[in-house]
PDB file of C-alpha atoms and ligand atoms in Angstrom:
ATOM      1  CA  MET A   1      24.828  54.147  25.774  1.00 92.00           C
ATOM      2  CA  ILE A   2      22.653  51.784  23.482  1.00 97.00           C
ATOM      3  CA  GLU A   3      24.548  48.846  22.727  1.00 97.00           C
ATOM      4  CA  TYR A   4      22.732  47.542  19.324  1.00 98.00           C
ATOM      5  CA  LYS A   5      23.167  44.239  18.653  1.00 98.00           C
ATOM      6  CA  SER A   6      25.378  41.534  15.946  1.00 98.00           C
ATOM      7  CA  GLU A   7      22.492  39.380  14.077  1.00 98.00           C
ATOM      8  CA  SER A   8      24.631  36.222  16.470  1.00 98.00           C
ATOM      9  CA  GLU A   9      24.138  38.035  20.120  1.00 98.00           C
ATOM     10  CA  ILE A  10      20.032  38.486  18.851  1.00 98.00           C
ATOM     11  CA  GLU A  11      20.331  34.720  18.109  1.00 98.00           C
ATOM     12  CA  LEU A  12      21.727  34.240  21.903  1.00 98.00           C
ATOM     13  CA  ILE A  13      18.623  36.419  23.556  1.00 99.00           C
ATOM     14  CA  ARG A  14      16.411  34.227  21.028  1.00 99.00           C
ATOM     15  CA  GLU A  15      17.375  30.807  22.928  1.00 98.00           C
ATOM     16  CA  SER A  16      17.555  32.638  26.296  1.00 98.00           C
ATOM     17  CA  SER A  17      13.980  34.347  25.888  1.00 98.00           C
ATOM     18  CA  LEU A  18      12.343  30.765  24.319  1.00 98.00           C
ATOM     19  CA  LEU A  19      13.521  29.140  27.391  1.00 98.00           C
ATOM     20  CA  VAL A  20      11.491  32.145  29.415  1.00 98.00           C
ATOM     21  CA  ALA A  21       8.773  31.247  27.025  1.00 98.00           C
ATOM     22  CA  LYS A  22       9.322  28.082  27.948  1.00 98.00           C
ATOM     23  CA  THR A  23       9.586  27.710  31.778  1.00 98.00           C
ATOM     24  CA  LEU A  24       6.633  29.950  31.402  1.00 98.00           C
ATOM     25  CA  GLY A  25       4.507  26.959  29.846  1.00 98.00           C
ATOM     26  CA  GLU A  26       5.801  25.051  32.748  1.00 98.00           C
ATOM     27  CA  VAL A  27       4.560  27.016  34.995  1.00 98.00           C
ATOM     28  CA  ALA A  28       0.936  27.184  32.637  1.00 97.00           C
ATOM     29  CA  LYS A  29       0.895  23.144  32.908  1.00 96.00           C
ATOM     30  CA  ASN A  30       0.992  23.889  36.867  1.00 96.00           C
ATOM     31  CA  ILE A  31      -1.491  26.386  37.257  1.00 95.00           C
ATOM     32  CA  ARG A  32      -4.282  25.892  39.094  1.00 94.00           C
ATOM     33  CA  PRO A  33      -6.209  26.887  42.413  1.00 95.00           C
ATOM     34  CA  GLY A  34      -4.412  25.591  45.642  1.00 96.00           C
ATOM     35  CA  ILE A  35      -1.523  25.964  43.748  1.00 97.00           C
ATOM     36  CA  LYS A  36       0.861  27.664  45.898  1.00 98.00           C
ATOM     37  CA  THR A  37       3.373  31.056  44.676  1.00 98.00           C
ATOM     38  CA  ILE A  38       6.294  29.276  45.767  1.00 98.00           C
ATOM     39  CA  GLU A  39       5.706  25.865  44.451  1.00 98.00           C
ATOM     40  CA  LEU A  40       5.179  27.308  40.657  1.00 98.00           C
ATOM     41  CA  ASP A  41       8.606  29.280  41.295  1.00 98.00           C
ATOM     42  CA  LYS A  42      10.462  25.522  42.190  1.00 98.00           C
ATOM     43  CA  ILE A  43       8.518  24.134  38.907  1.00 98.00           C
ATOM     44  CA  ALA A  44      10.294  27.243  37.008  1.00 98.00           C
ATOM     45  CA  GLU A  45      14.016  26.826  38.890  1.00 98.00           C
ATOM     46  CA  GLU A  46      14.294  23.278  38.416  1.00 98.00           C
ATOM     47  CA  PHE A  47      13.548  23.681  34.917  1.00 98.00           C
ATOM     48  CA  ILE A  48      15.996  26.668  34.466  1.00 98.00           C
ATOM     49  CA  ARG A  49      18.880  25.001  35.700  1.00 98.00           C
ATOM     50  CA  ASP A  50      18.371  21.485  34.030  1.00 98.00           C
ATOM     51  CA  ASN A  51      18.907  24.115  30.195  1.00 98.00           C
ATOM     52  CA  GLY A  52      21.667  24.663  30.902  1.00 98.00           C
ATOM     53  CA  ALA A  53      20.310  28.536  32.123  1.00 98.00           C
ATOM     54  CA  VAL A  54      20.386  29.781  35.476  1.00 98.00           C
ATOM     55  CA  PRO A  55      16.966  32.095  36.458  1.00 98.00           C
ATOM     56  CA  GLY A  56      17.311  35.344  36.302  1.00 98.00           C
ATOM     57  CA  PHE A  57      16.042  37.103  38.187  1.00 98.00           C
ATOM     58  CA  LYS A  58      17.480  35.022  41.353  1.00 97.00           C
ATOM     59  CA  GLY A  59      19.377  36.969  43.441  1.00 96.00           C
ATOM     60  CA  TYR A  60      18.720  40.946  41.409  1.00 95.00           C
ATOM     61  CA  GLN A  61      19.829  43.222  43.882  1.00 95.00           C
ATOM     62  CA  GLY A  62      18.219  40.234  46.827  1.00 95.00           C
ATOM     63  CA  PHE A  63      15.317  39.197  45.006  1.00 97.00           C
ATOM     64  CA  SER A  64      14.810  36.000  45.851  1.00 97.00           C
ATOM     65  CA  GLY A  65      12.442  34.243  43.014  1.00 98.00           C
ATOM     66  CA  THR A  66      12.803  32.792  40.371  1.00 98.00           C
ATOM     67  CA  LEU A  67       9.261  34.323  39.224  1.00 98.00           C
ATOM     68  CA  CYS A  68       7.665  37.693  40.376  1.00 98.00           C
ATOM     69  CA  VAL A  69       4.146  36.450  40.525  1.00 98.00           C
ATOM     70  CA  SER A  70       2.232  38.985  40.977  1.00 98.00           C
ATOM     71  CA  PRO A  71      -2.282  38.367  42.170  1.00 98.00           C
ATOM     72  CA  ASN A  72      -4.482  40.000  41.546  1.00 98.00           C
ATOM     73  CA  GLU A  73      -4.426  43.897  42.680  1.00 98.00           C
ATOM     74  CA  GLN A  74      -0.184  43.349  42.194  1.00 98.00           C
ATOM     75  CA  ILE A  75       1.278  45.024  39.340  1.00 98.00           C
ATOM     76  CA  VAL A  76       4.743  43.131  39.460  1.00 98.00           C
ATOM     77  CA  HIS A  77       7.829  42.495  41.943  1.00 98.00           C
ATOM     78  CA  GLY A  78       5.490  39.711  43.818  1.00 98.00           C
ATOM     79  CA  ILE A  79       7.740  37.557  45.601  1.00 98.00           C
ATOM     80  CA  PRO A  80       6.894  33.944  45.740  1.00 98.00           C
ATOM     81  CA  GLY A  81       5.742  32.596  48.930  1.00 98.00           C
ATOM     82  CA  ASN A  82       2.758  30.294  51.006  1.00 98.00           C
ATOM     83  CA  ARG A  83      -0.196  32.864  48.984  1.00 97.00           C
ATOM     84  CA  GLU A  84      -2.531  29.534  47.738  1.00 98.00           C
ATOM     85  CA  LEU A  85      -4.125  30.947  44.126  1.00 97.00           C
ATOM     86  CA  LYS A  86      -7.662  31.060  44.230  1.00 97.00           C
ATOM     87  CA  GLU A  87     -10.572  30.579  41.225  1.00 95.00           C
ATOM     88  CA  GLY A  88     -11.025  34.105  40.310  1.00 96.00           C
ATOM     89  CA  ASP A  89      -7.714  34.988  41.092  1.00 97.00           C
ATOM     90  CA  ILE A  90      -5.573  36.871  38.050  1.00 97.00           C
ATOM     91  CA  VAL A  91      -1.655  36.109  38.283  1.00 98.00           C
ATOM     92  CA  SER A  92       0.934  38.123  36.771  1.00 98.00           C
ATOM     93  CA  ILE A  93       3.817  35.562  36.336  1.00 98.00           C
ATOM     94  CA  ASP A  94       7.029  37.782  35.131  1.00 98.00           C
ATOM     95  CA  CYS A  95      10.636  35.209  34.541  1.00 98.00           C
ATOM     96  CA  GLY A  96      13.921  36.203  33.011  1.00 98.00           C
ATOM     97  CA  VAL A  97      17.014  33.978  32.447  1.00 98.00           C
ATOM     98  CA  LEU A  98      20.182  34.324  32.354  1.00 98.00           C
ATOM     99  CA  LYS A  99      22.448  31.418  29.451  1.00 98.00           C
ATOM    100  CA  ASN A 100      25.258  31.492  26.814  1.00 98.00           C
ATOM    101  CA  GLY A 101      26.135  35.253  29.441  1.00 98.00           C
ATOM    102  CA  TYR A 102      22.723  36.551  27.506  1.00 98.00           C
ATOM    103  CA  TYR A 103      19.379  37.549  29.622  1.00 98.00           C
ATOM    104  CA  GLY A 104      15.847  36.990  27.503  1.00 98.00           C
ATOM    105  CA  ASP A 105      12.528  38.303  29.925  1.00 98.00           C
ATOM    106  CA  CYS A 106       8.815  37.307  29.565  1.00 98.00           C
ATOM    107  CA  ALA A 107       5.129  37.666  31.061  1.00 98.00           C
ATOM    108  CA  TYR A 108       2.209  36.985  31.146  1.00 98.00           C
ATOM    109  CA  THR A 109      -1.338  36.856  32.917  1.00 98.00           C
ATOM    110  CA  PHE A 110      -2.695  34.219  33.791  1.00 97.00           C
ATOM    111  CA  ALA A 111      -6.451  33.351  35.357  1.00 96.00           C
ATOM    112  CA  ILE A 112      -7.354  30.467  37.416  1.00 94.00           C
ATOM    113  CA  GLY A 113     -10.528  29.603  36.345  1.00 90.00           C
ATOM    114  CA  GLU A 114     -12.922  32.158  35.688  1.00 91.00           C
ATOM    115  CA  ILE A 115     -12.924  35.184  36.245  1.00 94.00           C
ATOM    116  CA  ASP A 116     -15.117  38.092  35.799  1.00 94.00           C
ATOM    117  CA  GLU A 117     -15.979  40.147  32.581  1.00 95.00           C
ATOM    118  CA  SER A 118     -14.695  42.931  33.800  1.00 97.00           C
ATOM    119  CA  THR A 119     -11.475  41.409  34.743  1.00 97.00           C
ATOM    120  CA  ARG A 120     -11.322  39.164  31.278  1.00 96.00           C
ATOM    121  CA  ARG A 121     -11.187  42.476  29.069  1.00 97.00           C
ATOM    122  CA  LEU A 122      -8.510  44.382  30.936  1.00 98.00           C
ATOM    123  CA  LEU A 123      -6.541  40.606  30.535  1.00 97.00           C
ATOM    124  CA  ASN A 124      -7.408  41.043  26.520  1.00 96.00           C
ATOM    125  CA  VAL A 125      -6.513  44.576  26.469  1.00 97.00           C
ATOM    126  CA  THR A 126      -3.372  44.546  27.794  1.00 98.00           C
ATOM    127  CA  TYR A 127      -1.713  41.746  25.707  1.00 97.00           C
ATOM    128  CA  GLN A 128      -3.520  44.585  23.091  1.00 97.00           C
ATOM    129  CA  CYS A 129      -1.502  46.507  24.179  1.00 98.00           C
ATOM    130  CA  LEU A 130       1.368  44.221  23.411  1.00 98.00           C
ATOM    131  CA  MET A 131       0.983  43.270  20.708  1.00 98.00           C
ATOM    132  CA  LEU A 132       0.641  47.155  19.545  1.00 98.00           C
ATOM    133  CA  GLY A 133       3.561  48.460  20.719  1.00 98.00           C
ATOM    134  CA  ILE A 134       5.389  45.568  19.022  1.00 98.00           C
ATOM    135  CA  GLU A 135       3.610  46.625  15.450  1.00 98.00           C
ATOM    136  CA  LYS A 136       5.985  49.638  15.766  1.00 98.00           C
ATOM    137  CA  ALA A 137       8.763  48.540  16.858  1.00 98.00           C
ATOM    138  CA  VAL A 138      10.119  48.721  13.361  1.00 98.00           C
ATOM    139  CA  GLU A 139      13.157  50.542  11.824  1.00 98.00           C
ATOM    140  CA  GLY A 140      12.432  54.338  11.208  1.00 98.00           C
ATOM    141  CA  ASN A 141      10.717  54.852  14.189  1.00 98.00           C
ATOM    142  CA  THR A 142      10.534  55.746  17.517  1.00 98.00           C
ATOM    143  CA  LEU A 143      10.190  55.305  20.852  1.00 98.00           C
ATOM    144  CA  GLY A 144       7.719  57.568  21.771  1.00 98.00           C
ATOM    145  CA  ASP A 145       4.729  55.894  18.617  1.00 99.00           C
ATOM    146  CA  ILE A 146       5.411  52.163  20.662  1.00 99.00           C
ATOM    147  CA  SER A 147       4.775  54.178  23.764  1.00 99.00           C
ATOM    148  CA  HIS A 148       1.657  56.032  21.999  1.00 98.00           C
ATOM    149  CA  ALA A 149      -0.006  52.749  21.240  1.00 98.00           C
ATOM    150  CA  ILE A 150       0.305  51.389  24.201  1.00 98.00           C
ATOM    151  CA  GLN A 151      -1.553  53.956  25.588  1.00 98.00           C
ATOM    152  CA  SER A 152      -3.914  55.381  23.716  1.00 98.00           C
ATOM    153  CA  ASN A 153      -5.249  51.391  23.372  1.00 98.00           C
ATOM    154  CA  ALA A 154      -4.876  51.415  26.892  1.00 98.00           C
ATOM    155  CA  GLU A 155      -6.881  54.111  28.090  1.00 98.00           C
ATOM    156  CA  ASN A 156      -9.384  53.829  25.114  1.00 98.00           C
ATOM    157  CA  ALA A 157     -10.685  51.151  26.917  1.00 98.00           C
ATOM    158  CA  GLY A 158     -10.907  53.191  30.039  1.00 98.00           C
ATOM    159  CA  TYR A 159      -8.406  52.263  31.900  1.00 98.00           C
ATOM    160  CA  SER A 160      -4.757  53.172  32.928  1.00 98.00           C
ATOM    161  CA  VAL A 161      -1.368  53.287  32.369  1.00 98.00           C
ATOM    162  CA  VAL A 162       1.249  52.369  36.035  1.00 98.00           C
ATOM    163  CA  ARG A 163       4.245  55.082  34.866  1.00 98.00           C
ATOM    164  CA  GLU A 164       6.669  53.971  36.922  1.00 98.00           C
ATOM    165  CA  LEU A 165       7.875  50.716  35.570  1.00 98.00           C
ATOM    166  CA  VAL A 166       8.910  50.943  32.276  1.00 98.00           C
ATOM    167  CA  GLY A 167       9.832  48.569  29.615  1.00 98.00           C
ATOM    168  CA  HIS A 168      13.715  48.135  29.003  1.00 98.00           C
ATOM    169  CA  GLY A 169      16.641  47.405  26.744  1.00 98.00           C
ATOM    170  CA  LEU A 170      18.256  43.716  27.346  1.00 98.00           C
ATOM    171  CA  GLY A 171      21.170  41.668  26.250  1.00 98.00           C
ATOM    172  CA  LYS A 172      24.369  41.073  28.700  1.00 98.00           C
ATOM    173  CA  ASN A 173      21.937  42.914  31.662  1.00 98.00           C
ATOM    174  CA  LEU A 174      18.574  41.982  32.085  1.00 98.00           C
ATOM    175  CA  HIS A 175      18.125  46.630  32.114  1.00 98.00           C
ATOM    176  CA  GLU A 176      19.571  47.655  29.934  1.00 98.00           C
ATOM    177  CA  PRO A 177      19.166  51.618  28.072  1.00 98.00           C
ATOM    178  CA  PRO A 178      16.760  52.775  26.796  1.00 98.00           C
ATOM    179  CA  GLU A 179      13.626  52.629  29.143  1.00 98.00           C
ATOM    180  CA  VAL A 180      10.197  51.968  26.937  1.00 98.00           C
ATOM    181  CA  PRO A 181       7.832  53.762  28.602  1.00 98.00           C
ATOM    182  CA  ASN A 182       4.131  52.489  28.311  1.00 98.00           C
ATOM    183  CA  PHE A 183       2.916  56.198  27.509  1.00 98.00           C
ATOM    184  CA  GLY A 184       4.717  58.594  25.327  1.00 98.00           C
ATOM    185  CA  LYS A 185       4.230  60.656  22.271  1.00 98.00           C
ATOM    186  CA  LYS A 186       3.783  59.789  18.356  1.00 98.00           C
ATOM    187  CA  GLY A 187       7.453  60.510  17.144  1.00 98.00           C
ATOM    188  CA  LYS A 188       8.736  61.328  20.458  1.00 98.00           C
ATOM    189  CA  GLY A 189      12.728  59.953  21.913  1.00 98.00           C
ATOM    190  CA  LEU A 190      14.962  57.189  20.244  1.00 98.00           C
ATOM    191  CA  ARG A 191      15.208  56.910  16.329  1.00 98.00           C
ATOM    192  CA  LEU A 192      14.856  53.191  16.727  1.00 98.00           C
ATOM    193  CA  ARG A 193      17.458  51.082  13.781  1.00 98.00           C
ATOM    194  CA  GLN A 194      18.462  47.594  13.527  1.00 98.00           C
ATOM    195  CA  GLY A 195      20.065  45.265  16.607  1.00 98.00           C
ATOM    196  CA  LEU A 196      18.209  47.279  19.338  1.00 98.00           C
ATOM    197  CA  VAL A 197      16.831  44.407  21.412  1.00 99.00           C
ATOM    198  CA  ILE A 198      13.934  45.709  24.098  1.00 99.00           C
ATOM    199  CA  ALA A 199      11.752  44.474  26.322  1.00 99.00           C
ATOM    200  CA  ILE A 200       7.673  45.522  25.431  1.00 99.00           C
ATOM    201  CA  GLU A 201       5.257  45.327  29.123  1.00 98.00           C
ATOM    202  CA  PRO A 202       2.732  46.816  29.211  1.00 98.00           C
ATOM    203  CA  MET A 203       1.175  46.957  33.366  1.00 98.00           C
ATOM    204  CA  ILE A 204      -2.581  48.374  32.688  1.00 98.00           C
ATOM    205  CA  ASN A 205      -4.576  49.243  35.381  1.00 98.00           C
ATOM    206  CA  LEU A 206      -7.977  48.620  35.529  1.00 98.00           C
ATOM    207  CA  GLY A 207      -8.615  51.553  38.467  1.00 98.00           C
ATOM    208  CA  LYS A 208      -5.742  53.929  38.901  1.00 98.00           C
ATOM    209  CA  ARG A 209      -2.799  54.269  37.627  1.00 98.00           C
ATOM    210  CA  PHE A 210      -1.170  54.802  40.852  1.00 98.00           C
ATOM    211  CA  VAL A 211       1.182  52.878  42.493  1.00 98.00           C
ATOM    212  CA  VAL A 212       2.292  52.165  45.643  1.00 98.00           C
ATOM    213  CA  GLN A 213       5.499  48.891  47.131  1.00 98.00           C
ATOM    214  CA  GLU A 214       4.463  46.458  49.989  1.00 97.00           C
ATOM    215  CA  LYS A 215       6.306  46.516  52.961  1.00 97.00           C
ATOM    216  CA  ASP A 216       8.064  43.419  51.421  1.00 97.00           C
ATOM    217  CA  GLY A 217      10.334  46.250  49.701  1.00 97.00           C
ATOM    218  CA  TRP A 218       9.324  44.432  45.962  1.00 98.00           C
ATOM    219  CA  THR A 219       5.552  44.008  45.274  1.00 98.00           C
ATOM    220  CA  ILE A 220       4.172  47.298  43.797  1.00 98.00           C
ATOM    221  CA  ARG A 221       0.402  47.149  43.997  1.00 98.00           C
ATOM    222  CA  THR A 222      -2.272  49.641  42.802  1.00 98.00           C
ATOM    223  CA  THR A 223      -3.170  52.369  45.126  1.00 98.00           C
ATOM    224  CA  ASP A 224      -7.242  51.673  44.407  1.00 98.00           C
ATOM    225  CA  GLN A 225      -6.823  48.353  45.166  1.00 98.00           C
ATOM    226  CA  LYS A 226      -7.872  46.640  41.523  1.00 98.00           C
ATOM    227  CA  PRO A 227      -6.863  44.243  39.485  1.00 98.00           C
ATOM    228  CA  SER A 228      -3.606  45.045  37.279  1.00 98.00           C
ATOM    229  CA  ALA A 229      -2.669  42.828  34.451  1.00 98.00           C
ATOM    230  CA  HIS A 230       1.434  42.677  32.879  1.00 98.00           C
ATOM    231  CA  TYR A 231       2.087  40.721  29.780  1.00 98.00           C
ATOM    232  CA  GLU A 232       5.782  41.821  28.369  1.00 98.00           C
ATOM    233  CA  HIS A 233       7.609  40.070  25.293  1.00 98.00           C
ATOM    234  CA  THR A 234      11.849  40.649  23.885  1.00 98.00           C
ATOM    235  CA  ILE A 235      11.757  41.213  20.251  1.00 98.00           C
ATOM    236  CA  ALA A 236      14.372  43.072  17.919  1.00 99.00           C
ATOM    237  CA  VAL A 237      13.502  45.931  15.730  1.00 98.00           C
ATOM    238  CA  ARG A 238      13.183  45.390  12.000  1.00 98.00           C
ATOM    239  CA  LYS A 239      13.196  47.247   8.910  1.00 97.00           C
ATOM    240  CA  GLU A 240       9.512  45.439   8.042  1.00 95.00           C
ATOM    241  CA  LYS A 241       7.707  44.000  11.500  1.00 97.00           C
ATOM    242  CA  ALA A 242       9.886  43.717  14.796  1.00 98.00           C
ATOM    243  CA  ASP A 243      11.134  40.071  15.597  1.00 98.00           C
ATOM    244  CA  ILE A 244       9.323  38.034  18.807  1.00 98.00           C
ATOM    245  CA  LEU A 245      12.156  36.483  20.540  1.00 98.00           C
ATOM    246  CA  SER A 246      10.100  35.079  23.396  1.00 98.00           C
ATOM    247  CA  SER A 247       7.157  33.670  22.250  1.00 98.00           C
ATOM    248  CA  PHE A 248       3.562  32.764  24.372  1.00 97.00           C
ATOM    249  CA  ALA A 249       2.886  29.612  22.495  1.00 96.00           C
ATOM    250  CA  TYR A 250       3.952  26.875  25.188  1.00 97.00           C
ATOM    251  CA  ILE A 251       1.509  29.309  27.349  1.00 96.00           C
ATOM    252  CA  GLN A 252      -1.537  28.536  25.576  1.00 94.00           C
ATOM    253  CA  GLU A 253      -0.285  24.927  24.149  1.00 93.00           C
ATOM    254  CA  SER A 254      -0.754  24.278  27.954  1.00 93.00           C
ATOM    255  CA  LEU A 255      -3.622  26.191  28.834  1.00 91.00           C
ATOM    256  CA  LYS A 256      -4.662  24.394  26.062  1.00 88.00           C
ATOM    257  CA  ASN A 257      -3.649  20.781  27.343  1.00 85.00           C
ATOM    258  CA  ASN A 258      -5.038  21.921  30.513  1.00 80.00           C
ATOM    259  CA  ASN A 259      -8.203  23.047  29.502  1.00 70.00           C
ATOM    260  CA  ASN A 260      -7.272  25.751  31.210  1.00 66.00           C
ATOM    261  CA  ASN A 261      -9.935  28.664  30.180  1.00 59.00           C
ATOM    262  CA  SER A 262      -7.720  31.228  30.399  1.00 57.00           C
ATOM    263  CA  LEU A 263      -5.758  31.599  26.625  1.00 53.00           C
ATOM    264  CA  ILE A 264      -6.388  34.638  25.689  1.00 55.00           C
ATOM    265  CA  ILE A 265      -7.293  35.234  22.170  1.00 51.00           C
ATOM    266  CA  GLN A 266      -5.740  37.799  19.782  1.00 44.00           C
TER     267      GLN A 266
HETATM  268 MG1  LIG B   1       9.450  40.707  33.221  1.00 65.86          MG
HETATM  269 MG1  LIG B   2      11.260  43.083  32.135  1.00 65.86          MG
END
């Protein structure tokens, strides 16, 4: 059953989503070659707790981190640990918080220093996929319109779309119906209406779409070991234009101040 949200609930989800966005901004201040993924996780957890919230992922089905940190060929659900990020890596960082009884969810793929041209293009196209999907999240359209916009943009660029993992509704729970696939047909699926709050999160692979789970029981990576990118916003469906409840502004501000060139240009 889909739970449509009231305006006051949407404002609470916005507050949680903006805290996730600010947390990723803190992560962005510290991301650099040589930093361990567990160090980023500690920074995020402290910041969330200092802001009167709890990490949304920590303890979720037994997950140990505040962040999912997934470098290079890892797509999502990477466990923070002693791996050091190095120049030329990309790293997808996904974060959720629970505040006032409501979740927020947001993810961003960072470049560590200089990355090769083909990987940079993957990041740009994946970011575009997210924004094109969000453009379709207006009343009267369908879920399939969002899915199709993402899939066609990725595949036209020569990339492939992960099928096993999808976006989702959220609110009092981190994952609620409906599922929001990153592949699908125009005009198909649920008709969108105000009050629907969803996380749209394209996961796009440079190579083939196939995925495998690591023995740690969490990490999902590409079967062909080629890089994958992931961007996610929490949004509310509106009549004219989707309302983006999370934000990349804090990340981009931190990266600018750091002179880090992983700023993604729209
Ligand atoms: Mg997420
Ligand atoms: Mg999500």
